[in-house]
Coordinates of C-alpha atoms in Angstrom, one line a residue:
Chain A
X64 CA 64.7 68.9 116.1
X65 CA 68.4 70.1 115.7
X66 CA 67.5 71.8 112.3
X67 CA 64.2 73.8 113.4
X68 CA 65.9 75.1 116.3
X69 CA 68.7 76.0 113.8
X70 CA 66.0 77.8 111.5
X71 CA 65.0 79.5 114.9
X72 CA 68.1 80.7 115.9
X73 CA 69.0 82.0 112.2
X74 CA 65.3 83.9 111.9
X75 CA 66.2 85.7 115.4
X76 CA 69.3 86.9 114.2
X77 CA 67.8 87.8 110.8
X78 CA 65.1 89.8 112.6
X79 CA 67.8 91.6 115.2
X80 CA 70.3 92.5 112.0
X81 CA 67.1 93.7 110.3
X82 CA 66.0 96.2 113.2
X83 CA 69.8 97.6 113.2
X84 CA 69.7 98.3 109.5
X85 CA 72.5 95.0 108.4
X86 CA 69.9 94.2 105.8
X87 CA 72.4 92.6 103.7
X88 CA 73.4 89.9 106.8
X89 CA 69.4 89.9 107.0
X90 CA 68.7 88.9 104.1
X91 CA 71.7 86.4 104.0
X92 CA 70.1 85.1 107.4
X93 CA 66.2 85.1 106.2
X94 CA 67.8 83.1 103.3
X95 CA 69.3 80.6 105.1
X96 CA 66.8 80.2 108.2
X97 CA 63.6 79.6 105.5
X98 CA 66.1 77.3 103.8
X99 CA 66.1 75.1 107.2
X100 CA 63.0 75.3 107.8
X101 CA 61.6 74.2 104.7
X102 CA 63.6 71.0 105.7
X103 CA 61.9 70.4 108.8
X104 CA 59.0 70.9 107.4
X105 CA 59.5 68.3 104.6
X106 CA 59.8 65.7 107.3
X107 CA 56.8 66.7 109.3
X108 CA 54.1 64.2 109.6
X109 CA 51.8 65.8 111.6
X110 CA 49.4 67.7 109.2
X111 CA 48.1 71.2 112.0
X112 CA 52.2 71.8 112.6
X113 CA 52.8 71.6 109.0
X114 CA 50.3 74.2 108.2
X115 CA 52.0 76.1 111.2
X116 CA 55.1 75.6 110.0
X117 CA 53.9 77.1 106.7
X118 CA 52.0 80.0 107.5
X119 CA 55.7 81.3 109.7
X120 CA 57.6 80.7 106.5
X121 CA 55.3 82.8 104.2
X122 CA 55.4 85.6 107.8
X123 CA 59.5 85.2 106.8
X124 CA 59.4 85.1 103.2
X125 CA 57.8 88.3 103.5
X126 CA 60.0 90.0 104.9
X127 CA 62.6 88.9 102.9
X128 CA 61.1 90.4 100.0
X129 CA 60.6 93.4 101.7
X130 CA 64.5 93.3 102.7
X131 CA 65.5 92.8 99.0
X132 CA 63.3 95.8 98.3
X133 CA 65.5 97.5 100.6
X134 CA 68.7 96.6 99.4
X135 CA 67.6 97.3 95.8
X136 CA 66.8 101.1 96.8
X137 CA 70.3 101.1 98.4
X138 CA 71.6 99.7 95.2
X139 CA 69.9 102.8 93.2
X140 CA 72.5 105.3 92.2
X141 CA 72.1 108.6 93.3
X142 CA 74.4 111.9 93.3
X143 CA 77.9 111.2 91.7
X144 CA 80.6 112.4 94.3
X145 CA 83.4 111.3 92.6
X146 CA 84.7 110.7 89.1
X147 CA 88.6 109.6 88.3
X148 CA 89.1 108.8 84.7
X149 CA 92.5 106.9 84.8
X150 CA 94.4 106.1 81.3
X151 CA 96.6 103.1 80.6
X152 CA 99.9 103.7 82.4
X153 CA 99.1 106.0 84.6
X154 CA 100.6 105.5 88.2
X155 CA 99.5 106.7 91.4
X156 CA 96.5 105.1 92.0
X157 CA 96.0 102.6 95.1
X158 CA 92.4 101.8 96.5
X159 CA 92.7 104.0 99.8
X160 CA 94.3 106.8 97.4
X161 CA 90.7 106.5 95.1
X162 CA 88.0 105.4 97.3
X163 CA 89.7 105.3 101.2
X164 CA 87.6 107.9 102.6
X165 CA 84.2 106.6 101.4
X166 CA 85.2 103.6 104.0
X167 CA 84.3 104.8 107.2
X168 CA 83.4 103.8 111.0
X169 CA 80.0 103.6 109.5
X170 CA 80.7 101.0 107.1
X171 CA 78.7 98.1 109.0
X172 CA 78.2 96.2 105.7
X173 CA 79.9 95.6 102.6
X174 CA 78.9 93.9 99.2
X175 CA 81.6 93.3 96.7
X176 CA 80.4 92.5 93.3
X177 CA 83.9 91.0 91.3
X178 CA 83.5 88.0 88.8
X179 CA 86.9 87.3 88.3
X180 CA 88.1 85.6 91.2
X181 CA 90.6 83.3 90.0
X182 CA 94.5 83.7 89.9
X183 CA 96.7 84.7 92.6
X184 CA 97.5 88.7 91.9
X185 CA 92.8 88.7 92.2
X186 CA 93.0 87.2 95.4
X187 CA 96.1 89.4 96.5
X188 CA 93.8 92.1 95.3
X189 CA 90.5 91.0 97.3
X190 CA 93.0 90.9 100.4
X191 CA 94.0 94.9 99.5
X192 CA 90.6 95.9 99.7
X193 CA 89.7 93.8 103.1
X194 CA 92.9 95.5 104.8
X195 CA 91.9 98.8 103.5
X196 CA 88.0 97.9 105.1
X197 CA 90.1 96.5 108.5
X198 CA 91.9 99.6 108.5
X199 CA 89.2 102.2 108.2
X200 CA 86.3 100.6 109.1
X201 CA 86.5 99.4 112.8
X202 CA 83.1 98.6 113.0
X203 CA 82.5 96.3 109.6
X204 CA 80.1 93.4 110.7
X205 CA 79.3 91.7 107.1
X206 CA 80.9 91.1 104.2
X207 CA 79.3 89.4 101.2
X208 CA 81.0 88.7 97.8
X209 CA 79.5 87.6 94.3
X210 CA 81.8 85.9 92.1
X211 CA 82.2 83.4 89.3
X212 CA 82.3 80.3 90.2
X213 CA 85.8 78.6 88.7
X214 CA 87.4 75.0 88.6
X215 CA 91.1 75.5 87.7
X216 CA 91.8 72.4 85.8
X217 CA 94.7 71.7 87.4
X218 CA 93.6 72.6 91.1
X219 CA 89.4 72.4 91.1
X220 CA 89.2 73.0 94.9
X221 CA 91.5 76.5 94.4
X222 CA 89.2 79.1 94.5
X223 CA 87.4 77.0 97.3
X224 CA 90.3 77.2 99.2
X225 CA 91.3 80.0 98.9
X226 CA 88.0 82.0 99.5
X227 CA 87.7 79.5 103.0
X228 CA 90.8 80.9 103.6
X229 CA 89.7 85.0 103.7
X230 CA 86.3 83.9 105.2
X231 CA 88.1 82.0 108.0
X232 CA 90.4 85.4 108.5
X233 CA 87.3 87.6 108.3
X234 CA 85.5 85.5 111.0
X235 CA 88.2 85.7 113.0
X236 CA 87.7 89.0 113.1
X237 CA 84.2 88.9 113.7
X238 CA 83.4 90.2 110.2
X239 CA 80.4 87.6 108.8
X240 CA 81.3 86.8 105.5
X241 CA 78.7 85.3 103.0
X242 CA 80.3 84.2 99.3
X243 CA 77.8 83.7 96.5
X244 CA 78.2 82.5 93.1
X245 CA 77.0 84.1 90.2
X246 CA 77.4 82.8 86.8
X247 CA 76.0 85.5 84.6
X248 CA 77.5 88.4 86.9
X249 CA 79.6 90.8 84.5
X250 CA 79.7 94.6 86.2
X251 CA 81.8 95.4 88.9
X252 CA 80.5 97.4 92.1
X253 CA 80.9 97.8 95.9
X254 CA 78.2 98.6 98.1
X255 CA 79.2 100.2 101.6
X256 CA 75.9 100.6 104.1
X257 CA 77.4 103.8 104.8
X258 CA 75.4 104.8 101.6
X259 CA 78.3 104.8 98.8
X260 CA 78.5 102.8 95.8
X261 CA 82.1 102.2 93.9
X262 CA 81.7 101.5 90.1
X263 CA 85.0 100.3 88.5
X264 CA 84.9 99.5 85.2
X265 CA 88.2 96.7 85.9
X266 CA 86.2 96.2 89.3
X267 CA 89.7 95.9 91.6
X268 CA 92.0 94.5 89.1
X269 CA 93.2 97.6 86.9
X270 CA 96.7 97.2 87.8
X271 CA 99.6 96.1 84.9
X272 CA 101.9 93.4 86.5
X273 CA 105.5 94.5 88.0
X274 CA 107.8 95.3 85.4
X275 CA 110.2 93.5 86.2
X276 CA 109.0 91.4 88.9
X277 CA 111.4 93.1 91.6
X278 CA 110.8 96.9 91.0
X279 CA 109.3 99.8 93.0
X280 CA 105.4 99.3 92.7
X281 CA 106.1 95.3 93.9
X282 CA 104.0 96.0 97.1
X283 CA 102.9 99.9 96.9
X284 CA 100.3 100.1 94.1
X285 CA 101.1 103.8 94.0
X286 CA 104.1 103.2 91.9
X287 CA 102.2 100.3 89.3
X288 CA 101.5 101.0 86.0
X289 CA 97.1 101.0 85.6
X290 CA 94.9 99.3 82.5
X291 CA 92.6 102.1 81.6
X292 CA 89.1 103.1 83.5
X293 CA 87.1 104.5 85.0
X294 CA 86.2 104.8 88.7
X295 CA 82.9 106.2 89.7
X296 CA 81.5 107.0 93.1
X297 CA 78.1 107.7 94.1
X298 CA 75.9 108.2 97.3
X299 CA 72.7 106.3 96.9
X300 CA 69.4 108.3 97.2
X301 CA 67.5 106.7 99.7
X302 CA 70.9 107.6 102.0
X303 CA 72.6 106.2 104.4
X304 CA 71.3 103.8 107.5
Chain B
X212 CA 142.9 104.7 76.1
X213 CA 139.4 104.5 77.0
X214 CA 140.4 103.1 80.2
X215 CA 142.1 106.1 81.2
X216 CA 139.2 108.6 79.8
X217 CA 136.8 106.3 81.5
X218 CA 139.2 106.3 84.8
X219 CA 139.2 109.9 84.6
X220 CA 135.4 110.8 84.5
X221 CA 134.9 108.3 87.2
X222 CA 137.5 110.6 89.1
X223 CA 135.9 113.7 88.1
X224 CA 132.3 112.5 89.3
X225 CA 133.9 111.6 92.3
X226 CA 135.2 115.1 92.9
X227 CA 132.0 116.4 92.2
X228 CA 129.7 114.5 94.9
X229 CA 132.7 115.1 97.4
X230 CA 132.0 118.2 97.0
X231 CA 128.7 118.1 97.1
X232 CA 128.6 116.0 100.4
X233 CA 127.7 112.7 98.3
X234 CA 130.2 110.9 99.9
X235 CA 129.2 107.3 99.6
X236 CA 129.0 107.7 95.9
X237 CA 132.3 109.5 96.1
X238 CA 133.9 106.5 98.2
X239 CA 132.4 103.9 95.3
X240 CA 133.3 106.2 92.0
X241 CA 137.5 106.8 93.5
X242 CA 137.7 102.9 94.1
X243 CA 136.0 102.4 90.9
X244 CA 137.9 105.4 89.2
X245 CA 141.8 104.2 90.8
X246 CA 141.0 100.6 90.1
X247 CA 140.5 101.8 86.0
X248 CA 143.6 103.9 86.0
X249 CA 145.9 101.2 88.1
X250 CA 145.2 98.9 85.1
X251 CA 145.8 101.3 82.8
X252 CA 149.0 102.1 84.4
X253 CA 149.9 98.7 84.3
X254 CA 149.5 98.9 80.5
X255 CA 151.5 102.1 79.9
X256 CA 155.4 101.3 78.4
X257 CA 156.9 105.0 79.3
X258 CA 158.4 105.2 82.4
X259 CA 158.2 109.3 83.1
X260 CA 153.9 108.7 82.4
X261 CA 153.6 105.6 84.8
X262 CA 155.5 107.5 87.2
X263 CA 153.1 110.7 86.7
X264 CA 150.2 108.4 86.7
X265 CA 151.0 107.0 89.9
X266 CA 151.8 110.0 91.5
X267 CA 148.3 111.0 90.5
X268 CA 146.8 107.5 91.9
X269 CA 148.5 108.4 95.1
X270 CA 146.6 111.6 95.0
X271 CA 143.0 109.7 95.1
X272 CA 143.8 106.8 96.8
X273 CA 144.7 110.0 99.8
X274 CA 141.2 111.1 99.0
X275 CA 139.4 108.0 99.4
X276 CA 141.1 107.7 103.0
X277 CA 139.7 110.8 103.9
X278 CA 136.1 109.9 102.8
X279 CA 136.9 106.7 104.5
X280 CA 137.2 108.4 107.7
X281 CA 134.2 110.4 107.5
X282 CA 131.9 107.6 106.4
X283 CA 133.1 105.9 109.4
X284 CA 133.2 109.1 111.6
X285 CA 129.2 109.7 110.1
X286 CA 128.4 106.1 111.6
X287 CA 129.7 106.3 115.3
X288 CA 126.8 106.5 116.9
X289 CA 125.7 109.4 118.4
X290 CA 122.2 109.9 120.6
X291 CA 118.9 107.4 120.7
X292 CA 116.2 109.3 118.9
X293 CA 114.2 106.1 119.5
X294 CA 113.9 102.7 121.2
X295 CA 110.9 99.7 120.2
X296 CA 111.5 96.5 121.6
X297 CA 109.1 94.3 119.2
X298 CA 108.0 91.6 120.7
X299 CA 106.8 87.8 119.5
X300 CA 103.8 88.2 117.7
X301 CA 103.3 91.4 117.9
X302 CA 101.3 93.3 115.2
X303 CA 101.0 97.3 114.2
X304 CA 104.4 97.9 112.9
X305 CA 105.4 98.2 109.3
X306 CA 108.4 100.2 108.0
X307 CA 107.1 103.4 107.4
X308 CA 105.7 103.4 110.6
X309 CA 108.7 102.4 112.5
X310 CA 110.9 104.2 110.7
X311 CA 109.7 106.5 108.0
X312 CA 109.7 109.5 109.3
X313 CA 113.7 109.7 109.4
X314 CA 113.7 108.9 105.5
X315 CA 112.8 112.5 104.5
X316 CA 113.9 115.2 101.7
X317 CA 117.2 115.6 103.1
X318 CA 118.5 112.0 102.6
X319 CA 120.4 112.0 99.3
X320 CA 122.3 108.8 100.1
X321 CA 121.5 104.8 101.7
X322 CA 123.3 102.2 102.7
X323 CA 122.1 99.5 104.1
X324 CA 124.3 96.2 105.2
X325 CA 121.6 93.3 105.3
X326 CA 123.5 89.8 105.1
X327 CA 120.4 87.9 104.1
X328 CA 119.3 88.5 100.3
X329 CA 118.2 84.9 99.3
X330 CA 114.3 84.3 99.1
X331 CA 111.8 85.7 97.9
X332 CA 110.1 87.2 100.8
X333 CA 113.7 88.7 101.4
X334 CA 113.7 90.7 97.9
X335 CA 110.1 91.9 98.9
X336 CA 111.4 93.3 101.9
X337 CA 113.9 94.9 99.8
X338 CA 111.6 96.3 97.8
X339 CA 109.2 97.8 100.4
X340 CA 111.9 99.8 102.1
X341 CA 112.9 101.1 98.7
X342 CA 109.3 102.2 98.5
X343 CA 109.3 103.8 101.7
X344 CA 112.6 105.5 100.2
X345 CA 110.5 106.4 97.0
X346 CA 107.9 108.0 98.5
X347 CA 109.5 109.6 101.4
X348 CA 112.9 110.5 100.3
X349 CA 112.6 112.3 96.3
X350 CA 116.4 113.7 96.8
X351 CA 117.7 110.5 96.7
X352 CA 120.7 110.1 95.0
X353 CA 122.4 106.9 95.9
X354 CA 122.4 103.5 97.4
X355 CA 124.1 100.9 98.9
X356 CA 123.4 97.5 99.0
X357 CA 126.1 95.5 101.4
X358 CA 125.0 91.7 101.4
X359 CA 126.4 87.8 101.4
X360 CA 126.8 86.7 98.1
X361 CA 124.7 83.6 97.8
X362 CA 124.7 80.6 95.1
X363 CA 121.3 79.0 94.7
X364 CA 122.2 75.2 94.5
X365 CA 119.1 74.8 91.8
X366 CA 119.2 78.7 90.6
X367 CA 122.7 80.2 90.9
X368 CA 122.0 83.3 88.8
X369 CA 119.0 83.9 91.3
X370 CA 120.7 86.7 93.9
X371 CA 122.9 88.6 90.9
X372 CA 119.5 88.5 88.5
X373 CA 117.2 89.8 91.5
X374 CA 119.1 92.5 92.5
X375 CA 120.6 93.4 89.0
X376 CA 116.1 94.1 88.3
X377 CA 115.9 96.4 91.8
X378 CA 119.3 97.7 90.3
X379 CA 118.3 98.6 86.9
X380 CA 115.0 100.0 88.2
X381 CA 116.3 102.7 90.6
X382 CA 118.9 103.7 88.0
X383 CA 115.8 104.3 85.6
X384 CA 114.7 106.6 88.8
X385 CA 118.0 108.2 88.9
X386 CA 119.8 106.6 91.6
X387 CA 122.7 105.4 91.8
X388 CA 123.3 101.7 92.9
X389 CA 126.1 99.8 93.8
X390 CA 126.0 96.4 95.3
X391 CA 128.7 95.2 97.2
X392 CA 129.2 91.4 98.7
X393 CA 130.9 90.8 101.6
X394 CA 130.6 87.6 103.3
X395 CA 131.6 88.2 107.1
X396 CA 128.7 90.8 107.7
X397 CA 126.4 89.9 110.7
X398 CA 124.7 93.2 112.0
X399 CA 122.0 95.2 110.1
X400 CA 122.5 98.7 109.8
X401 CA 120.6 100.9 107.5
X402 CA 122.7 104.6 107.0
X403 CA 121.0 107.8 106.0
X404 CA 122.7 110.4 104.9
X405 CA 120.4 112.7 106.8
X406 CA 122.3 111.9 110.1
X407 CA 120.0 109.1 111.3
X408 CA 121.2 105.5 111.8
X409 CA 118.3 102.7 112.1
X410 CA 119.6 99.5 114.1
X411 CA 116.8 96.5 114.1
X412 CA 118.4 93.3 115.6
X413 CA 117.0 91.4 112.9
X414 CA 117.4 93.9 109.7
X415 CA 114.5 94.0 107.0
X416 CA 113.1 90.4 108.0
X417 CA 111.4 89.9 111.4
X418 CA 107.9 89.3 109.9
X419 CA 106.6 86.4 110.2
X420 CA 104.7 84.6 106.8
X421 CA 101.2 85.2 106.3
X422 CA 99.4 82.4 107.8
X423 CA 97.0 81.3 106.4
X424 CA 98.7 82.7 103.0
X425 CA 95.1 84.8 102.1
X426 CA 94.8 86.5 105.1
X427 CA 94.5 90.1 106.5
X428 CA 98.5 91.1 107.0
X429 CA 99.3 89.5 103.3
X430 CA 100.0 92.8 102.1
X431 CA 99.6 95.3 104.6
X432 CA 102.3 94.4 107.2
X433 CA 100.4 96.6 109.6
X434 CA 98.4 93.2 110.1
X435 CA 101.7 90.9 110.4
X436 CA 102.8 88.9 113.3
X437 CA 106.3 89.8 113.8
X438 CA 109.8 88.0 115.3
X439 CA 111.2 89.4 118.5
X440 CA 113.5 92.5 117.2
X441 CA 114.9 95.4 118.9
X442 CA 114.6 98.8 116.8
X443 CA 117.0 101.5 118.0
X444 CA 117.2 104.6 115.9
X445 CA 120.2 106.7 116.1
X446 CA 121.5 109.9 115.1
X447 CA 125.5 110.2 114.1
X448 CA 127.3 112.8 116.6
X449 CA 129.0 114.1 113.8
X450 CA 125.4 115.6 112.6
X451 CA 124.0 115.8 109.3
X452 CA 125.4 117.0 106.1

């Protein structure tokens, strides 16, 4: 019984997150509550209840297709506000420096597309970018990042860990956090429900390595030397919630 | 004869930054600059030119006195321009906003006596005020580092090979940097030439470590639980130069 009232609980929430416009934690939700359901159902004898059962799981399946419509008209680009070609060496870019002010008290939701999630200075970088969202976006409910899944050979449960460890934080701080794995993902984006999408060609990782290790542009990323790209920003078309 | 053309431009630069009101880097180049010329006197078989020589010597070593005096006259302590007491795990205070707004334009010279230069997380503190210094203080001329030398049991070279990098890298910005070891030291003390003194019980180091490590607070110390410090912010009654 534990498990369908677990479904039911998840499809409330899913439906009160969809009527406030956090489609991305109501999809994550729908996702999850069909998921549980489908369970239950699995081990249902009785024959009427199953067909119940059913008939509420297409109702949800529904409208989760109608929520990924959603999302995928947020995920349209629109108007470019924003364009910062940056060459190779070029200092005096941090995040809040090239995208700050796009994250606002707005920002309920935020999707993070970054493969490469696998060595210390990407995680140090991931960390950046959630203090930046902590900082200027005080009312930041959901966060949800698609990465490569990766098995260090000499430490498989590393990324593991250390993505339990920034979900943990983020929960702490009542900020939802939803981590998917995607094995074919290659572009780099980030999705505020505020209505801007960040296109980085690097994604968040454009930044040379101290030179030496204990030199100005250590901590402040003003002062490190970049890789070359480009940094795009755009405001979707169907605006924002 | 090197050593007494060498001895003598130190002497001249030392001159020059008296002059000029530089009078930490004056204090360092007429040590340096005597200290050249005694061995050169040492060296020197004619009588009537040792005797010259020293006569000269006693000239700048009278110098240095002076400077001597008004370094120490510049860090009496004058009025409180501020007070924070920090307490136990206390978050919202990183250098810049503690204390950045006294590292300005008009600060040409640093020193800062910090007895503890031995771990990593120490040199990153380092570091991060130099920042603040880089960004906030483009006039800057010199610095002074006043620490315990320390000897790594597994590393010994670590301390001299850390600081020689922060070293080299602020000469490549044009400043100045001497480094000088003195193994009594206990208080903290950072100097600004500008006429402010910043006193914090605990110097650079009264953050606590990120916990866990990939966290919110692992970069932006903003988000850092601190120690218990006091913060007291002086300026010198013998005003600014």
């Amino acid at each position: 019984m534990s498990s369908a009232l677990n479904a039911k609980e998840l499809l409330i929430r899913a439906v009160e997150c969809d009527q406030v416009g956090r489609i991305l934690e109501a999809q994550t939700l729908y996702t999850e509550g069909i998921g549980q359901l489908m369970q239950f159902v699995n081990g249902e004898p009785d024959e009427a209840k199953r067909k119940g059962f059913l008939t509420r799981i297409k109702e949800y399946m529904d409208r989760a297709d109608a929520i990924k419509a959603r999302i995928n008209g947020k995920l349209m680009l629109g108007e470019v506000v924003s364009h910062v070609s940056i060459d190779e060496n070029d200092t005096g870019f941090d995040y809040d420096q090239l995208f700050g002010k796009y994250m606002d008290d707005k920002t309920v939701e935020i999707m993070l597309e970054e493969p490469y999630m696998t060595q210390n200075y990407q995680y140090q970088n991931l960390i950046r970018f959630l203090e930046l969202a902590a900082t200027n976006c005080p009312n930041l409910k959901y966060f949800r990042l698609i990465t490569k899944e990766y098995k260090d050979a000499k430490n498989p449960d590393q990324q593991e860990t250390n993505l339990g460890q920034i979900k943990g934080d983020l929960e702490r701080r009542n900020v939802t956090v939803y981590i998917k794995y995607e094995d074919s993902l290659h572009d780099r984006k980030i999705y505020l429900s505020n209505g801007y999408i960040i296109k980085i060609g690097r994604g968040l990782h454009f930044y040379k390595p101290a030179n030496p290790m204990y030199s100005i542009g250590l901590v402040n990323y003003k002062f490190r030397k970049c890789l070359q790209t480009d940094v795009d920003i755009w405001r979707n078309s169907s605006a924002a919630s």
